[in-house]
Each structure stands twice: as structure tokens, then as C-alpha cells.
Amino acid sequence: MSTTPTVTPAAATDAPAGAAAAAPPRFAGARRFARSFRSRRAGLAGLGILLLFTVLALAAPAFIGPDQLDVTKVNGPLLAGPSASYPLGTDQAGRSVLMLLIWGARESLQIGVIATVLTVVFGSAVGIVAGHFGGFVGRALMHVTDWFIALPSLPLAISLAAVLGQGQASITIAIAATSWTATARLVRAQTLAVEARPFVERARALGAGNRQIMLRQVLPNVMPLILVSSTLTVAGALLSEATLTFLGLGSPTDVTWGEMIHDAFFGGAFTANAWWYLLPPGLAILAVVLGFTLTGRAVEHVLDPRMENKR
Amino acid sequence: MSSPATAAGPVTAAPAARPRRALRVPRPGYLAGKLAAAVVSFGVTLVIGFVLFNLMPADPVRTMTRGRPVSEAQLAQLRIQLGLDKPIWQRFLSYVDDILHGRLGYSWEYQQSVASLVAQRLGPTLLLMGTAFVISVLLGLWLGMRSGWRAGSLFDKVTSATALTLWSVPTFWLGMILLIVFSVGVGPIHGFLPTAGMSDSSLPQTGMTHYLDVARHLVLPALTMVLVVYAQYVTIMRSSIIEEKGSPYLLTARAKGLTDDAVRRRHALPNALLPSVTMIFMHLGGLISGAVTVEAIFSWPGLGDLTYQALTIPDLPVLQGTFIVFSASVIVMNLLADLAYRFLDPRVRAS
């Protein structure tokens, strides 16, 4: 990416770029990043999708009340096709599919994001510690990671969720427990690379302890990579959430996209040919997963221009 | 489930790390080391299985007898019968002993040993996974090779975009859509493929008609799995052919006057194939995940469907059995991939 300082009017309205104009040099990186990200159409499209769904999810409580989601309180027609009052038709209990879809964004994204935070925090901690302490501790941690990588993730997640019982909490834990390994490996490799650089040696010579090196020197340098990998983790977590819920591990009263597909499949949408009920949740999952993946890849490319032709 | 991008991360690290380790360890030691690692992995699987299915459920006896009238005395009797009154280490030892002897427990639902259930269901799963695996590997490698060779071309863009989109689709949802379109029928399309199961019970269960019938039932489940899985193979093959593309030996091949096609097929392909095949075998876990959901949708009578049925009950001994069988098969396949890679690549062997 060329970094010629041509500030377009659009750049001035950009929040981080605008702040950078006021000169604190720490924002120069953010400005360069924003400019280079903007030239990636796929990444922008991904970010747009994510923004749209985030806004919908956050605004949902403003126009959807519990009455519209409670199967005992709704009075719409059962499994009816799209109409003026129900743009996406209704489900087997007479609820508006559009409302379910918007509310589902809330709960699905919530599970995906919480599972990702757990994954990333745990995986990064293991990765940094394993990379920093090269000896016995590091090797032991890496072996544990390898054991978990060897296990097939869905059967493990199914078993875990089955034992913990139905519900969002156990699904979240099951996803985190099966996906932290990839982050741990990635972060460990990056930690090793960062620790080989002179400024870590300098910090050590100045008397920095293990904790200070890990938190103040390694973590900030590994952070961009962690962020990129977490966007991809969210994509995977959303798919896992949908899969586990579809298999019946979610709680039937929750409204998530996976639960909607589960209800559609087992609630008669299938034989009634209710495409308006089956298609939207799947397309929504597809859109959000694509959104996260595209954004993540664009950020990855911006941070590491060398991979230009790799993927 | 791992994304193509993160999947490439840990995997590309593996072949790079291997030669370094091989430098220090001589060949028989390498084999022993890999075997030992596989055994330890299996041991860990056993421990996880034990913790999950024997320690974490609050009271297996109550879950077992749920919905049936039982007295306290009967519960106590059952506990002694199941060995739940013994200390944990004794229970763990007898559990390991049971599993190593192929006694996977007794299903609550089917009133049958889990080992015999697994044996019944293994064939259909192998058929489905094998078919899907072969097709998606061939398709993925071919597409990956073509698009990697001309990275940035229209073909590459279309291939990569399609692969990424299909990868982002939930497997079970895609299966449902295919089921509706091709089995139930939508609009002008009349459903012409069977909706569920592996064979039509009204037809004879032997001979050519039976094979054709099974093949007809196999089309949709296999197609669903291929569509979701092949994307990973495209990504893997694409990046490994791009890696090879800059190699000097290709320049030599071109300088000899070989056509572009010959350079690609005779020189670049064999070298790019090697790491790709290894990685593909290391991704078998993903195939198993696909099998569980696809079998559940199409009621394909395999291990995945067994897992799904056990989940709805929940039948913990069956879940434990399928968990251990799935994990063991992944461990064995990874071991084979490791050994095959060493055997196939003279550079790794020589070092």
C-alpha cells in the first residue's frame, strides 16, 4: 500500500483519521490503517454488513417487546406466507419471522461474541505464557494444546454441551472449549517472534520481570494478530452456535438463528414448504459469517501486505 | 470448525516444525515418538471422556431412571451394580480397562451394547464420508491448482468467492435447502430424490437394484458435505501452489521450453500436492463434524445420526462411545498422515 499523504475530504470525517490530524503521533498508525483498509472493497462490504446487523441487534428492544416473541401471546396466522403485516411471514406459533430474525441477531451475536472473548482471552494467555516460558512450562502447555487440537471439535462440543445441559451458557462454554487451541498456537508463534526482537532484550536488561515483559512488551505487539484472529473466531463461533442449537442443545425459549432453523425443520415448515421461515435465518448466518471473514481478511492484508497473493 | 484462514495458520506451521525435530531424532525413534504421541493423545481422550461422562453428570442413576417409578433401594442397588460406590481412581481404571477391551458401555435407550451399535452404524458413515471425502478432495485440489496458478485471474476470483460463500453456510441449513428443492420439490422442480434413510425397504436388500437405490439415497447427503468441505481444500491447495510458483526449478522447466500446462502438471503439481495432502488428512475432524449434522438431516443411519439421536434423549453411554470412536479415528488418521508425509517426501526423510 502506498502511503502518500493525500487527505481526501472523506478522511477528515473519519473518526480515527480526524483525531490524527490533531497530531498525536500515536494515531498516525490508525490513520494509515484506515486509509489502507478503505481501499479494500471486500473488507468494506464485510464491515458494512456487520454494522447493519449490530445496529439492528442493538436497536431491537426499541421496537420488539416480549409480547411479540412469546408463543402464548401472539395472535398471527400460523405458518402464513409473507404479507403486508408480516413481511417475512409467520412461524408455527404465529410469530413474525422478521421480528424473530432481528431478535435472533441479538442472541446469536451475543453468544458468538462472548464465546470469542472467552476463546481469545484464554487462548492468548496460554499462547503468550507458552511462548514466553520456553522451558518445561511452555512445552507442557503446547502439548496440552496439541492434544486438544487432535480432538474432533463437534463431538467434543456436543458431549460438553450435553453434559452441561441445554442453554446458551453451555453452548458458549462448549464453543470456547473447542476453539481456543487455534488462537493459542497462533499467539505462541507470534510471541516467539516478538521476544526475539531487541526491545524485549532491552527491557529485560533494564530489569523487567516476566509479567512486565509479557504484558507491556509482548501483548501490545501480539494484539493486532489477536484482533484479526478473533474476527475469524467469531465467524466460526456463529457457525458452531447454529450447529449446536440446531442439534437441540439450545433452550427452546431462546430466539437465536440456530433455534429458528431448528424450529423450522422440526416444526412443520418443511412439509408446509415454508421457505419464508427456512431461508432468512440461514441467509442471516451466511451474511454475518461472511461479514466477519471478509473484515478479518482485509485487516490481515492491511497489517501484512506480504500476504497479498497468498490467499 | 475453523475458518480457511485460521486453518492455514497452525497447519503451515506444522510442516515447518517437523524437519527441525527430525534432525535430532533418527528414523526408528521418530516412528516411536509419533506412536507415543498418538497413544498419549488417546489417553487424554479417555481422561476427557471419563471426566465428561462419568464425573460431571450429577447422578447418572437418576438420569437413567428418569420417568420410571423406582424406589431408593433400587437406586442404591443400581449404583452398586454400576460401580458408582467405588473411589474415583478405581472407577477410572475399570473404565479404561473396559474401553481398551472394546466394552463401550450399555445404551440406555437401545438396551444394547454401545459397541454393537457403533459396529452397525460404522459402514454407512464410512460410505458417506468416504464418498464425500474423495469427491471434495479431487474437486478442491483441482480448483485450488487452477486458481493458484493464475492467482488474481477471473477464474481465481470466482473460485475463491464461491468457496468462501459455501464455507460460510451452515452445513445443516444447506442440507435442508437441498432437501426441499430436490426431494420435496419447489415450484417447477419435482422432488425426485429420496428424503431420508439409506435404502428403500420395499426394494430387495441385495444385488444391483439395492446398490443403485443406496446410490440414489447417497446423492444429497454426499453433495451437502462436498459443498461445505471442499472450500478448505481449495484454500490449502491454492496457497501451496502459490508457494511453489516462485521456485527456481519451475524457471528451469520453463527454460527447457515446456508448455505452461506441462510445467504446472508435471513439475509444480507433485510438489504442491505433498503438503496439501498431509493437511487434508489433518483436517479430517471437520469432515466428522459435517457428518454429524448431515446424517441428522437426512436420517442417514450412521454414527453421526446415532450421536444426534443419543443427544436428544440424552443417552450418555452412546455419546461417550461415539466421542471416543470419533476421537480415536482422528488420532489414527493424523498419525498415518504424519508417517505418509515422511515416507512420501524424500527431503524430510533424508534430513
XYZ file of C-alpha atoms in Angstrom:
662
model
C 0.000 0.000 0.000
C 1.307 3.430 -0.878
C 1.193 5.868 1.968
C 1.121 9.143 0.076
C -0.491 11.671 2.416
C -3.378 12.745 0.198
C -6.061 13.582 2.721
C -9.399 13.309 0.976
C -12.466 15.057 2.421
C -13.748 11.628 3.439
C -10.674 11.052 5.570
C -11.371 14.159 7.573
C -14.795 12.868 8.599
C -13.296 9.543 9.612
C -13.092 9.400 13.394
C -9.559 7.996 13.962
C -8.180 9.847 10.951
C -9.745 13.100 12.104
C -8.200 12.719 15.511
C -4.838 12.067 13.912
C -4.942 15.428 12.175
C -4.688 16.987 15.626
C -1.232 15.440 15.637
C -0.699 12.944 18.473
C 1.673 10.619 16.619
C 0.142 7.514 18.146
C -2.829 7.898 15.806
C -0.665 8.033 12.695
C -0.766 4.241 12.541
C -4.528 4.208 12.865
C -4.839 6.745 10.076
C -2.593 4.762 7.777
C -4.601 1.684 8.655
C -7.941 3.340 7.919
C -6.731 4.626 4.576
C -5.369 1.297 3.526
C -8.476 -0.541 4.742
C -10.709 1.757 2.750
C -9.132 0.609 -0.494
C -10.338 -2.938 0.093
C -13.839 -3.250 -1.214
C -14.483 -6.738 0.177
C -13.411 -5.629 3.632
C -15.628 -2.554 3.477
C -18.584 -4.662 2.381
C -17.940 -7.032 5.284
C -17.733 -4.149 7.725
C -20.968 -2.717 6.308
C -22.809 -5.985 6.854
C -21.525 -6.161 10.415
C -22.520 -2.581 11.172
C -26.019 -3.183 9.812
C -26.560 -6.267 11.942
C -25.012 -4.665 15.021
C -27.307 -1.658 14.745
C -30.316 -3.946 14.257
C -29.320 -6.063 17.228
C -28.760 -3.074 19.498
C -31.925 -1.280 18.424
C -34.119 -4.394 18.621
C -35.533 -3.792 22.143
C -36.833 -0.388 20.958
C -39.417 -1.931 18.676
C -39.702 -5.571 19.737
C -41.319 -6.359 23.055
C -41.573 -9.697 24.854
C -45.214 -9.931 23.750
C -44.196 -10.356 20.152
C -41.836 -13.205 20.951
C -43.945 -15.087 23.492
C -45.682 -18.008 21.793
C -48.625 -17.737 24.185
C -49.292 -14.062 23.498
C -49.029 -13.717 19.729
C -52.116 -13.987 17.559
C -50.830 -14.064 13.984
C -51.803 -16.749 11.484
C -49.831 -19.995 11.757
C -47.107 -20.592 9.165
C -48.535 -17.984 6.809
C -46.605 -16.634 3.864
C -45.307 -13.070 3.556
C -47.990 -10.377 3.707
C -48.205 -6.656 4.389
C -48.366 -7.003 8.165
C -45.856 -9.885 8.262
C -43.171 -9.088 5.646
C -41.429 -12.429 6.127
C -44.479 -14.475 7.091
C -45.064 -16.188 10.406
C -43.730 -19.238 12.217
C -45.584 -22.279 13.549
C -46.757 -20.311 16.597
C -47.874 -17.212 14.703
C -44.864 -15.039 15.465
C -43.482 -12.690 12.833
C -40.403 -14.233 11.237
C -38.926 -10.765 10.676
C -39.138 -9.991 14.403
C -37.605 -13.371 15.250
C -34.832 -12.720 12.752
C -33.968 -9.338 14.266
C -34.186 -10.604 17.818
C -32.155 -13.654 16.792
C -29.351 -11.342 15.641
C -29.146 -10.143 19.229
C -28.844 -13.501 20.890
C -26.769 -15.185 18.175
C -24.254 -12.350 18.071
C -24.165 -12.292 21.847
C -23.255 -15.972 22.045
C -20.736 -15.576 19.230
C -19.050 -12.569 20.804
C -18.944 -13.931 24.363
C -17.593 -17.281 23.161
C -14.976 -15.412 21.145
C -13.932 -13.266 24.081
C -13.509 -16.394 26.217
C -11.623 -18.126 23.408
C -9.339 -15.199 22.710
C -8.559 -14.394 26.339
C -7.830 -17.994 27.261
C -6.056 -18.837 24.003
C -3.890 -15.705 24.128
C -2.977 -16.276 27.766
C -1.907 -19.845 27.018
C -0.093 -18.753 23.854
C 1.843 -15.908 25.488
C 2.800 -17.942 28.537
C 3.813 -20.907 26.374
C 5.876 -18.637 24.139
C 7.479 -16.675 26.963
C 8.481 -19.563 29.183
C 10.360 -21.668 26.700
C 11.247 -24.496 29.047
C 9.130 -27.123 30.709
C 6.066 -24.925 31.200
C 5.987 -23.831 27.567
C 6.412 -27.321 26.255
C 3.789 -28.745 28.594
C 1.273 -26.075 27.561
C 1.941 -26.701 23.895
C 1.445 -30.436 24.365
C -1.904 -29.835 26.029
C -2.871 -27.595 23.117
C -1.860 -30.274 20.639
C -3.986 -32.855 22.435
C -6.995 -30.613 22.170
C -6.318 -29.869 18.517
C -6.309 -33.596 17.815
C -9.822 -33.993 19.212
C -12.660 -33.612 16.702
C -14.325 -30.375 17.769
C -18.012 -31.021 17.133
C -18.248 -34.349 19.005
C -16.360 -32.731 21.900
C -18.641 -29.686 21.882
C -21.720 -31.914 21.674
C -20.544 -34.026 24.576
C -19.703 -30.990 26.665
C -22.994 -29.246 25.982
C -24.946 -32.465 26.558
C -23.337 -32.934 29.944
C -23.707 -29.272 30.951
C -27.367 -29.224 29.916
C -29.356 -27.185 27.419
C -28.975 -23.452 27.138
C -26.840 -20.588 25.932
C -24.269 -20.824 28.712
C -23.282 -24.387 27.953
C -23.181 -23.713 24.224
C -20.910 -20.729 24.805
C -18.595 -22.786 27.002
C -18.584 -25.664 24.532
C -17.595 -23.341 21.686
C -14.842 -21.688 23.707
C -13.506 -25.036 24.913
C -13.121 -26.309 21.367
C -11.770 -23.224 19.620
C -9.118 -21.737 21.927
C -6.392 -24.009 20.534
C -6.038 -22.205 17.196
C -5.592 -18.849 18.961
C -3.093 -20.343 21.404
C -0.904 -21.708 18.599
C -1.026 -18.507 16.615
C -0.245 -16.313 19.611
C 2.605 -18.541 20.743
C 4.272 -18.353 17.340
C 3.918 -14.574 17.320
C 5.188 -14.318 20.916
C 8.328 -16.214 19.962
C 8.863 -13.805 17.067
C 8.333 -10.726 19.257
C 10.581 -11.978 22.053
C 13.437 -12.386 19.609
C 13.416 -8.662 18.897
C 15.911 -6.293 20.537
C 13.457 -4.164 22.506
C 12.467 -7.143 24.624
C 16.101 -7.796 25.401
C 16.483 -4.121 26.274
C 13.500 -4.310 28.624
C 14.963 -7.375 30.254
C 18.334 -5.680 30.661
C 16.555 -2.774 32.350
C 15.191 -5.213 34.898
C 11.703 -6.000 33.612
C 10.208 -9.121 35.138
C 8.352 -11.897 33.330
C 4.998 -10.303 33.948
C 6.058 -6.915 32.716
C 7.603 -8.316 29.554
C 4.503 -10.375 28.782
C 2.036 -7.564 29.453
C 3.929 -4.457 28.359
C 6.200 -5.696 25.570
C 4.685 -8.826 24.070
C 0.950 -8.235 24.431
C 0.779 -4.897 22.569
C 2.757 -6.391 19.700
C 0.665 -9.522 19.508
C -2.597 -7.597 19.824
C -3.198 -6.843 16.105
C -2.862 -10.521 15.299
C -5.190 -11.434 18.156
C -7.791 -8.990 16.839
C -7.612 -10.400 13.325
C -7.857 -13.948 14.520
C -10.783 -13.049 16.752
C -12.875 -11.804 13.828
C -12.351 -15.188 12.238
C -13.122 -16.868 15.562
C -16.459 -15.060 15.772
C -17.328 -16.390 12.321
C -16.541 -19.926 13.433
C -18.347 -19.438 16.748
C -21.529 -18.285 14.996
C -21.497 -21.395 12.821
C -20.873 -23.619 15.842
C -23.657 -21.898 17.754
C -26.071 -22.536 14.910
C -24.961 -26.160 14.628
C -25.211 -26.918 18.347
C -28.582 -25.188 18.672
C -29.856 -26.968 15.610
C -28.857 -30.303 17.142
C -31.159 -29.467 20.031
C -28.695 -28.179 22.612
C -30.211 -24.716 22.840
C -33.032 -23.820 25.136
C -36.360 -23.839 23.237
C -37.416 -20.469 24.682
C -34.381 -18.631 23.317
C -34.617 -16.962 19.946
C -31.392 -17.491 18.017
C -30.889 -18.139 14.332
C -29.913 -21.732 15.012
C -33.036 -22.182 17.131
C -35.154 -20.736 14.313
C -33.769 -23.242 11.816
C -34.304 -25.988 14.384
C -37.929 -24.940 14.881
C -38.468 -24.593 11.155
C -37.093 -28.050 10.475
C -38.971 -29.810 13.247
C -41.997 -27.521 13.459
C -43.535 -28.361 10.117
C -42.095 -25.562 7.964
C -40.536 -28.308 5.993
C -43.631 -30.146 4.881
C -45.559 -26.884 4.506
C -42.831 -25.683 2.159
C -42.475 -22.538 4.277
C -39.445 -21.104 2.539
C -40.020 -17.704 4.196
C -39.300 -19.332 7.524
C -36.368 -21.516 6.461
C -34.392 -19.138 4.253
C -33.979 -15.944 6.355
C -32.099 -17.358 9.380
C -29.694 -19.302 7.162
C -29.054 -16.298 4.936
C -28.533 -14.137 8.020
C -25.918 -16.555 9.369
C -24.273 -16.635 5.948
C -24.192 -12.832 5.765
C -22.746 -12.299 9.227
C -20.171 -15.079 8.917
C -19.108 -13.663 5.557
C -19.026 -10.187 7.080
C -16.655 -11.246 9.843
C -14.477 -13.282 7.493
C -14.179 -10.518 4.895
C -13.394 -7.888 7.524
C -10.851 -10.149 9.186
C -9.098 -10.934 5.940
C -8.988 -7.300 4.886
C -7.422 -6.312 8.217
C -4.998 -9.208 7.876
C -3.906 -7.979 4.456
C -3.548 -4.401 5.611
C -1.384 -5.463 8.548
C 0.742 -7.775 6.458
C 0.935 -6.657 2.830
C 3.271 -9.543 2.043
C 0.367 -11.982 2.017
C -1.126 -10.085 -0.918
C -1.034 -13.042 -3.249
C -1.290 -15.778 -0.734
C -4.958 -16.012 -0.079
C -14.994 -25.677 12.742
C -12.134 -23.499 11.686
C -12.048 -20.886 9.010
C -9.883 -21.423 5.970
C -7.667 -18.592 7.053
C -7.063 -19.703 10.621
C -6.877 -23.274 9.454
C -3.939 -22.402 7.285
C -2.140 -20.859 10.249
C -1.473 -23.808 12.535
C -1.175 -26.134 9.601
C 1.526 -24.263 7.763
C 3.467 -24.197 10.994
C 3.409 -27.982 11.286
C 5.468 -28.987 8.239
C 7.976 -26.271 9.047
C 8.469 -27.590 12.553
C 8.787 -31.195 11.502
C 12.144 -31.217 9.719
C 13.736 -29.492 12.670
C 12.646 -32.205 15.023
C 13.645 -34.875 12.514
C 17.204 -33.539 12.525
C 17.764 -34.680 16.047
C 15.772 -37.882 16.069
C 16.799 -40.890 13.959
C 14.177 -42.754 11.951
C 13.063 -45.558 14.309
C 12.941 -43.028 17.112
C 10.774 -40.776 15.008
C 8.268 -43.544 14.470
C 8.287 -44.413 18.161
C 7.894 -40.748 19.064
C 4.879 -40.321 16.814
C 3.348 -43.542 18.115
C 3.916 -42.442 21.692
C 2.322 -39.072 20.959
C -0.708 -40.802 19.459
C -1.019 -43.075 22.473
C -0.790 -40.098 24.832
C -3.444 -38.290 22.767
C -5.716 -41.274 23.094
C -5.031 -41.348 26.814
C -6.084 -37.713 27.052
C -9.235 -38.528 25.101
C -10.001 -41.242 27.634
C -9.485 -38.840 30.536
C -11.714 -36.199 28.922
C -14.342 -38.844 28.197
C -14.199 -40.021 31.794
C -14.489 -36.527 33.240
C -17.296 -35.577 30.860
C -19.434 -38.644 31.104
C -18.594 -40.156 34.470
C -17.721 -37.307 36.809
C -19.681 -34.318 35.542
C -23.234 -35.708 35.326
C -24.645 -35.144 38.800
C -26.263 -38.523 39.267
C -26.199 -40.889 36.302
C -28.573 -43.263 38.043
C -31.274 -40.630 38.261
C -30.813 -39.637 34.621
C -31.027 -43.287 33.674
C -34.219 -43.974 35.537
C -35.816 -40.651 34.772
C -39.547 -41.026 34.211
C -39.726 -44.511 35.686
C -41.006 -45.345 39.138
C -38.034 -46.531 41.215
C -37.529 -46.838 44.935
C -34.481 -45.567 46.851
C -33.360 -49.166 47.404
C -33.436 -49.848 43.676
C -31.388 -46.707 43.053
C -28.795 -47.826 45.587
C -28.716 -51.270 44.012
C -28.174 -49.734 40.553
C -25.343 -47.615 41.904
C -23.564 -50.666 43.255
C -24.220 -52.500 40.008
C -22.633 -49.672 38.020
C -19.736 -49.417 40.449
C -20.610 -45.839 41.403
C -19.903 -46.526 45.070
C -16.188 -47.164 44.449
C -13.493 -44.453 44.665
C -12.819 -42.406 41.533
C -9.439 -43.944 40.684
C -10.917 -47.448 40.745
C -13.756 -46.337 38.530
C -11.268 -44.747 36.126
C -9.167 -47.911 35.931
C -12.133 -50.141 35.229
C -13.382 -47.598 32.675
C -10.043 -47.649 30.833
C -9.963 -51.424 31.030
C -13.476 -51.632 29.579
C -12.743 -49.328 26.686
C -9.447 -50.992 25.793
C -11.330 -54.283 25.606
C -13.963 -52.773 23.348
C -16.661 -52.643 26.031
C -18.048 -49.186 25.357
C -20.926 -49.435 27.777
C -24.596 -50.186 27.505
C -27.081 -47.888 25.798
C -29.968 -46.703 27.993
C -32.214 -46.123 25.036
C -31.490 -49.028 22.714
C -30.910 -51.581 25.508
C -27.965 -52.843 23.521
C -24.202 -52.628 23.913
C -22.738 -49.411 22.502
C -20.002 -51.384 20.727
C -22.560 -53.314 18.688
C -24.445 -50.079 17.883
C -21.225 -48.471 16.695
C -20.391 -51.539 14.609
C -23.810 -51.412 12.919
C -23.506 -47.714 12.144
C -19.873 -47.666 11.037
C -20.459 -48.920 7.478
C -22.945 -46.226 6.374
C -20.773 -43.471 7.886
C -17.673 -44.733 6.106
C -19.611 -44.893 2.842
C -20.928 -41.344 3.179
C -17.715 -39.797 4.486
C -15.570 -41.705 2.011
C -17.641 -40.632 -0.983
C -17.806 -37.020 0.141
C -14.110 -37.017 1.011
C -12.909 -38.381 -2.337
C -15.114 -36.040 -4.367
C -14.294 -32.939 -2.356
C -10.552 -33.672 -2.331
C -10.454 -34.150 -6.115
C -12.622 -31.093 -6.715
C -10.805 -28.954 -4.152
C -7.317 -29.883 -5.345
C -8.219 -29.321 -8.986
C -9.856 -25.946 -8.371
C -7.097 -24.917 -5.973
C -4.429 -25.811 -8.511
C -6.096 -23.898 -11.337
C -6.836 -20.817 -9.266
C -3.459 -20.735 -7.517
C -1.626 -20.997 -10.828
C -3.433 -17.952 -12.144
C -3.824 -16.078 -8.870
C -5.787 -12.894 -9.380
C -7.494 -14.044 -12.573
C -11.246 -14.081 -13.019
C -11.297 -17.864 -12.540
C -9.401 -17.465 -9.271
C -11.739 -14.747 -8.040
C -14.873 -16.721 -8.873
C -13.478 -19.923 -7.338
C -12.339 -18.214 -4.155
C -15.564 -16.259 -3.722
C -17.700 -19.369 -4.238
C -15.591 -21.381 -1.843
C -15.733 -18.658 0.815
C -19.505 -18.292 0.497
C -20.152 -22.024 0.694
C -17.824 -22.275 3.650
C -19.839 -19.599 5.464
C -23.102 -21.515 5.059
C -24.189 -23.696 7.973
C -23.948 -27.298 6.746
C -27.315 -28.390 8.062
C -29.110 -25.423 6.546
C -27.627 -26.090 3.121
C -28.706 -29.716 3.506
C -32.260 -28.627 4.320
C -32.416 -26.350 1.296
C -31.155 -29.129 -0.983
C -33.650 -31.496 0.617
C -36.541 -29.123 -0.054
C -35.514 -28.423 -3.622
C -34.619 -31.920 -4.757
C -36.696 -34.195 -2.550
C -39.819 -32.266 -1.644
C -39.846 -30.137 -4.776
C -40.186 -26.386 -5.205
C -42.192 -24.717 -7.947
C -41.407 -26.309 -11.294
C -38.927 -28.790 -9.801
C -40.497 -32.037 -8.712
C -38.739 -33.794 -5.874
C -37.078 -36.813 -7.393
C -34.592 -37.869 -4.725
C -35.414 -39.737 -1.513
C -35.837 -37.606 1.630
C -34.352 -39.876 4.258
C -32.550 -43.073 5.081
C -30.082 -45.124 3.147
C -32.273 -47.548 1.197
C -35.878 -48.198 0.317
C -37.144 -51.076 2.421
C -39.683 -52.083 -0.231
C -36.866 -52.935 -2.629
C -34.721 -56.089 -2.327
C -31.775 -55.500 0.019
C -29.228 -57.245 -2.210
C -27.954 -57.073 -5.760
C -27.727 -54.317 -8.314
C -31.086 -52.666 -7.547
C -30.003 -52.277 -3.931
C -26.706 -50.644 -4.867
C -28.446 -48.228 -7.218
C -31.009 -47.475 -4.528
C -28.279 -46.719 -1.973
C -26.502 -44.539 -4.528
C -29.734 -42.595 -5.070
C -30.046 -42.052 -1.330
C -26.403 -41.069 -1.140
C -26.582 -38.202 -3.660
C -27.940 -35.422 -1.434
C -26.039 -36.145 1.806
C -22.772 -36.512 -0.088
C -23.445 -33.369 -2.136
C -24.148 -31.346 1.010
C -20.908 -32.463 2.620
C -18.866 -31.848 -0.521
C -20.220 -28.320 -0.922
C -19.270 -27.333 2.597
C -15.968 -29.196 2.877
C -14.273 -28.687 -0.495
C -13.660 -24.980 0.171
C -10.961 -25.805 2.733
C -9.120 -27.957 0.217
C -9.258 -25.201 -2.389
C -7.626 -22.782 0.055
C -4.946 -25.261 1.094
C -4.035 -26.278 -2.458
C -4.162 -22.717 -3.710
C -1.692 -21.410 -1.163
C 0.664 -24.333 -1.599
C 0.765 -23.944 -5.378
C 1.396 -20.223 -4.944
C 4.242 -21.138 -2.625
C 5.756 -23.408 -5.296
C 5.209 -20.937 -8.103
C 8.239 -18.845 -7.263
C 10.609 -21.823 -7.105
C 13.672 -21.798 -9.344
C 13.048 -25.320 -10.647
C 9.962 -24.056 -12.410
C 12.088 -21.468 -14.163
C 14.353 -24.286 -15.320
C 11.372 -26.258 -16.557
C 10.162 -23.247 -18.487
C 13.613 -22.547 -19.865
C 13.631 -26.084 -21.259
C 10.756 -24.956 -23.411
C 7.974 -26.908 -21.695
C 4.460 -25.633 -22.160
C 2.793 -23.854 -19.285
C 0.463 -26.812 -18.880
C 3.321 -29.301 -18.617
C 5.168 -27.111 -16.117
C 2.078 -26.988 -13.978
C 1.119 -30.629 -14.127
C 4.498 -32.347 -14.187
C 6.564 -30.040 -12.024
C 4.549 -27.751 -9.775
C 1.663 -30.093 -9.003
C 3.595 -33.014 -7.447
C 5.467 -30.690 -5.114
C 2.407 -28.707 -4.105
C 0.409 -31.881 -3.626
C 2.616 -33.175 -0.864
C 1.926 -30.640 1.891
C -1.687 -30.312 0.727
C -2.442 -33.992 1.126
C -0.970 -34.019 4.614
C -3.016 -31.025 5.654
C -6.135 -32.535 4.189
C -5.690 -35.595 6.344
C -5.109 -33.386 9.350
C -8.447 -31.689 8.709
C -10.457 -34.886 8.941
C -12.049 -33.668 12.157
C -14.009 -31.154 10.096
C -15.371 -33.960 7.970
C -16.675 -35.682 11.086
C -18.423 -32.505 12.218
C -20.089 -32.331 8.811
C -21.106 -35.969 9.018
C -22.943 -35.465 12.311
C -25.213 -32.696 11.013
C -25.688 -34.131 7.530
C -26.626 -37.553 8.890
C -29.051 -35.923 11.290
C -30.793 -34.039 8.466
C -31.008 -36.934 6.047
C -31.559 -39.643 8.709
C -28.554 -41.453 7.269
C -28.148 -44.457 9.568
C -24.533 -43.778 10.536
C -22.526 -42.766 13.598
C -23.464 -39.106 13.219
C -27.161 -39.906 13.291
C -26.532 -42.177 16.271
C -24.847 -39.254 18.047
C -27.731 -36.968 17.193
C -30.352 -39.455 18.395
C -28.397 -40.027 21.592
C -28.231 -36.279 22.110
C -31.978 -35.806 22.046
C -32.500 -38.335 24.832
C -29.663 -37.797 26.172
C -28.129 -41.260 26.126
C -24.751 -40.638 27.749
C -23.122 -44.070 27.162
C -23.809 -43.778 23.424
C -22.472 -40.209 23.344
C -19.361 -41.363 25.169
C -18.927 -44.241 22.741
C -19.220 -42.106 19.612
C -16.973 -39.431 21.140
C -14.241 -41.988 21.766
C -14.643 -43.635 18.350
C -14.535 -40.269 16.538
C -11.504 -39.080 18.503
C -9.643 -42.350 18.063
C -10.194 -42.312 14.311
C -8.950 -38.728 14.028
C -5.846 -39.592 16.053
C -5.141 -42.628 13.866
C -5.627 -40.641 10.654
C -3.314 -37.878 11.873
C -0.670 -40.466 12.715
C -0.984 -42.047 9.271
C -0.774 -38.619 7.626
C 2.387 -37.868 9.573
C 4.026 -41.134 8.609
C 2.868 -40.921 4.998
C 4.285 -37.435 4.656
C 7.664 -38.631 5.866
C 7.543 -41.600 3.576
C 6.492 -39.619 0.522
C 8.785 -36.631 0.857
C 12.426 -37.631 0.415
C 13.594 -34.256 1.705
C 12.067 -34.909 5.102
C 13.311 -38.488 5.139
C 16.897 -37.574 4.288
C 17.286 -34.880 6.909
